[in-house]
Coordinates of C-alpha atoms in Angstrom, one line a residue:
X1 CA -28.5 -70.9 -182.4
X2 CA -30.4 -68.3 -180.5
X3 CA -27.6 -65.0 -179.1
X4 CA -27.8 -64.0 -175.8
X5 CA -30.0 -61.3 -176.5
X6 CA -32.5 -64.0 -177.4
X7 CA -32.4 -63.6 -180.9
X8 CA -31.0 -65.7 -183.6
X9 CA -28.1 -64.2 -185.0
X10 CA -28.4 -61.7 -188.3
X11 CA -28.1 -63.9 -191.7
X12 CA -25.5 -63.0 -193.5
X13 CA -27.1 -63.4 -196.5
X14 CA -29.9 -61.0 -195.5
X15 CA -29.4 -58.1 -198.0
X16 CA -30.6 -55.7 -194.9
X17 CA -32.9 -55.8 -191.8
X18 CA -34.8 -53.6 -189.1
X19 CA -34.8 -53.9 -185.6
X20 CA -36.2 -52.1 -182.6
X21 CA -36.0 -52.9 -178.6
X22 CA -37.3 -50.8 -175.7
X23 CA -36.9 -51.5 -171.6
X24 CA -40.5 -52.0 -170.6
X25 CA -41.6 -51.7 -166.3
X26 CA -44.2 -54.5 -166.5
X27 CA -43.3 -58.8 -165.9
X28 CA -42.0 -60.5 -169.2
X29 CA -45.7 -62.7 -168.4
X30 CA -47.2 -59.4 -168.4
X31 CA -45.9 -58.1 -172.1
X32 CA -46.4 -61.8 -173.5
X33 CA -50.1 -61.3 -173.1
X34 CA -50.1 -57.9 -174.2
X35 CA -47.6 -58.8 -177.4
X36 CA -49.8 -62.3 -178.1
X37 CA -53.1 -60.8 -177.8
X38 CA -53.7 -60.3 -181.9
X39 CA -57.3 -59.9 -181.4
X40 CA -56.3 -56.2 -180.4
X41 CA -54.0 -55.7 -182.7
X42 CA -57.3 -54.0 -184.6
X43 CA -58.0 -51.7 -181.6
X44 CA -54.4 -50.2 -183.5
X45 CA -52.1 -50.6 -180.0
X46 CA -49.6 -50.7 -182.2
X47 CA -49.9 -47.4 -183.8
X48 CA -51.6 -46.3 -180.0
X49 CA -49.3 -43.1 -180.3
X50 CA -50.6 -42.2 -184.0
X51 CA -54.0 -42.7 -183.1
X52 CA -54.2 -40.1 -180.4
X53 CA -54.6 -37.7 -183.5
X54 CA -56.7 -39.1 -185.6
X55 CA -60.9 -39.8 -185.5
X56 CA -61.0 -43.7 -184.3
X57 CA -64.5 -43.4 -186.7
X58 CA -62.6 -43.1 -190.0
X59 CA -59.5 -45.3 -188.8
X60 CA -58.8 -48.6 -191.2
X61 CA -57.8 -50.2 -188.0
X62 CA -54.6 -53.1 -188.9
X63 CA -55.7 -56.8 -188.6
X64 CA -53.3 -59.4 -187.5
X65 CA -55.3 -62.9 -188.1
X66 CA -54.7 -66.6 -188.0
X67 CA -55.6 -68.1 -191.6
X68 CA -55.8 -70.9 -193.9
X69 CA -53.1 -71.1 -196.9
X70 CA -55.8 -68.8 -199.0
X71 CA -55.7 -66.5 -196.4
X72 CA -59.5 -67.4 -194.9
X73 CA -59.8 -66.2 -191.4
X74 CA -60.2 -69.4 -189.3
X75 CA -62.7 -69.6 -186.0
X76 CA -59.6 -70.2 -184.1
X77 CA -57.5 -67.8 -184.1
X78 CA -55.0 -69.0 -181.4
X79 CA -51.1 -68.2 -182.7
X80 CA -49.8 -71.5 -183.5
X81 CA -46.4 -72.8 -185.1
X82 CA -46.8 -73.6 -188.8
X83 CA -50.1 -71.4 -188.9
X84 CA -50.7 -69.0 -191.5
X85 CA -51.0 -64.9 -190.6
X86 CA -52.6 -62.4 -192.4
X87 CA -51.5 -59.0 -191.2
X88 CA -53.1 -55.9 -192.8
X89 CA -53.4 -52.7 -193.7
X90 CA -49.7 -52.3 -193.0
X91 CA -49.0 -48.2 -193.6
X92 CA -45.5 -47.7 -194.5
X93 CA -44.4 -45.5 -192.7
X94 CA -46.9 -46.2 -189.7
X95 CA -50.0 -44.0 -190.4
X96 CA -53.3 -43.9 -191.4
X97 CA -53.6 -41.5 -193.6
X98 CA -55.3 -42.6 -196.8
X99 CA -52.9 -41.1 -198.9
X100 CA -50.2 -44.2 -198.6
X101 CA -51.6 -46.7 -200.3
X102 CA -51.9 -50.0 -197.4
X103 CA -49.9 -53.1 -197.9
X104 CA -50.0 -56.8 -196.2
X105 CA -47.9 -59.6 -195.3
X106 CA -48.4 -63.1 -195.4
X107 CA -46.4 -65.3 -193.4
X108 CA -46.0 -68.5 -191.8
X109 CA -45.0 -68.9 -187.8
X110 CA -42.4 -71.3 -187.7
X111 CA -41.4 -70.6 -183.8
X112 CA -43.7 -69.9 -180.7
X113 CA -42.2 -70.5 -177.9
X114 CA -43.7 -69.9 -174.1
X115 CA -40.7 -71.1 -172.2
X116 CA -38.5 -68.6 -173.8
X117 CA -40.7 -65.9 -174.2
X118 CA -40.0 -65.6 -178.4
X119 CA -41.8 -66.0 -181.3
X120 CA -40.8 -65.9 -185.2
X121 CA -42.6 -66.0 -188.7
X122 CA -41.3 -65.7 -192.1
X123 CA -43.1 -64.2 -195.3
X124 CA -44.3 -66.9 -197.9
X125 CA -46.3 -63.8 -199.9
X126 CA -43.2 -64.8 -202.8
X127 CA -41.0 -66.8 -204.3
X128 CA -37.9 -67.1 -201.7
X129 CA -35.4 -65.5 -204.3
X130 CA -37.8 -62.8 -205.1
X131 CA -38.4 -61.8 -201.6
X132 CA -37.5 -63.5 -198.3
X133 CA -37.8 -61.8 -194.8
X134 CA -37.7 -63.2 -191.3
X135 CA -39.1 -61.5 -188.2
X136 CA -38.5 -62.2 -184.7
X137 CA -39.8 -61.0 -181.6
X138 CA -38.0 -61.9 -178.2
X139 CA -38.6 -60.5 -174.5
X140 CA -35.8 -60.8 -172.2
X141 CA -36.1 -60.7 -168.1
X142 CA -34.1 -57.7 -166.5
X143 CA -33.4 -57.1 -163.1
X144 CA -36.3 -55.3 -161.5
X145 CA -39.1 -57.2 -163.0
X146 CA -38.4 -55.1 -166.2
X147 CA -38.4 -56.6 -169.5
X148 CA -36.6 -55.9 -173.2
X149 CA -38.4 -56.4 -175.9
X150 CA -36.2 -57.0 -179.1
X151 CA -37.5 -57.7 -182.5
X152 CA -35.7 -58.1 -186.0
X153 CA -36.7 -58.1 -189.3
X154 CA -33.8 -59.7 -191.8
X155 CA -34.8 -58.8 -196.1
X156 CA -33.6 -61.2 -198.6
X157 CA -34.0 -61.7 -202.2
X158 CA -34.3 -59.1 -205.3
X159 CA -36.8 -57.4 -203.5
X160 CA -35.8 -56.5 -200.6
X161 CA -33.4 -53.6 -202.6
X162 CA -36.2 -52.1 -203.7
X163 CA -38.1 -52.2 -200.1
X164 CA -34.9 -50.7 -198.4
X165 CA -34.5 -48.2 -200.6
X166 CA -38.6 -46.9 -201.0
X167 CA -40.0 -47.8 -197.4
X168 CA -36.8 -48.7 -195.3
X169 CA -37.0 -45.6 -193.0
X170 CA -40.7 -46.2 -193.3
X171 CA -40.0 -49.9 -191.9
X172 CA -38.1 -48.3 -189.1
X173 CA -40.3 -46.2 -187.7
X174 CA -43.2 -48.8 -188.1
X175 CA -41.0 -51.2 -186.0
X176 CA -40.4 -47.9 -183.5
X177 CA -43.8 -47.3 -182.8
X178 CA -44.5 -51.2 -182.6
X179 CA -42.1 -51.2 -180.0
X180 CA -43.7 -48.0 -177.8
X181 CA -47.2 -49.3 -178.4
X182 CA -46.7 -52.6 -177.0
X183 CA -44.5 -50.6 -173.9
X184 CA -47.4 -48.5 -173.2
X185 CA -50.1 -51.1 -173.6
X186 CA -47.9 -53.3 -171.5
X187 CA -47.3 -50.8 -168.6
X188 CA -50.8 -50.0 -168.4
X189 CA -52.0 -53.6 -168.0
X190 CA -49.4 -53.8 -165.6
X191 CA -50.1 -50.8 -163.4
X192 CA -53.7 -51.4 -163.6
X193 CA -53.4 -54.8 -161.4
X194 CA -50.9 -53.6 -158.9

């Protein structure tokens, strides 16, 4: 059962997690599109803050795709429960410099919901006991036509020691600058059609 916050509660059986939330001044419809709009995830909104700095012409922009199970990209690309997505590079912590070497993520969406404003995916990259991880993303109304954007990640399994002790803080700030990119991006596209 979902909190009030409109997140499922922490498991207690997650060996640690990552979280991030940030009060954004644009419509919860408003940062929906912005936050389900994967096909700009490669235009790097998420790292929007990073790539001030850098030359967009040598950037190894992140992907965030719809696949099949052998992580094919398929002509429809519309977020749907019980897809497959393909998210990479992933830069831990969130950069592009080449000398971190990129990761990925695989997972599966297992919740989308538009009435609620949430959606959820887990990573199927492993065997559960090796390394289980659960991400949701929730946007919450506020008074004002302001909305909160929360998302958690909970770690499971052997693996997930390793990851919070190597790339934790890198996690963190990753799930920061998530969280400011999508504000910004959101609060453009929302100033730009008042």
């Amino acid at each position: 059962m979902a909190s009030r916050t409109g997140l499922p509660p922490l498991s207690s059986k997650g060996v640690f997690s990552v979280s991030s939330s940030c009060l954004i001044n644009a419509p919860r419809e408003v940062v929906w599109e912005v936050l389900m709009d994967w096909k700009s995830y490669k235009e790097c909104y998420a790292l929007r803050i990073l790539c001030v700095r850098v030359d967009m012409n040598n950037v190894k922009r992140r992907d965030q795709r719809i696949t099949d199970a052998r992580k094919n990209y398929l002509p429809d690309d519309t977020p749907r429960e019980g897809c497959y997505l393909y998210i990479h590079p992933v830069h831990i912590p969130p950069s592009f410099d080449s000398k971190w070497l990129p990761s990925s993520a695989f997972e599966r969406i297992t919740v989308l919901d538009y009435e609620n404003y949430r959606t959820a995916w887990v990573n199927i990259e492993m065997p559960h006991w090796i390394l289980n991880a659960e991400r949701w993303q929730a946007l919450v109304e506020i008074e004002g036509g302001k909305t909160r954007y929360e998302t958690i990640e909970v770690f499971g399994g052997l693996l997930a020691y390793l990851i919070r002790v190597f790339v934790g803080n890198g996690l963190k700030k990753g799930f920061i600058a998530m969280a400011e990119g999508l504000k910004s991006r959101a609060e453009e596209r929302y100033e730009g059609h008042t």
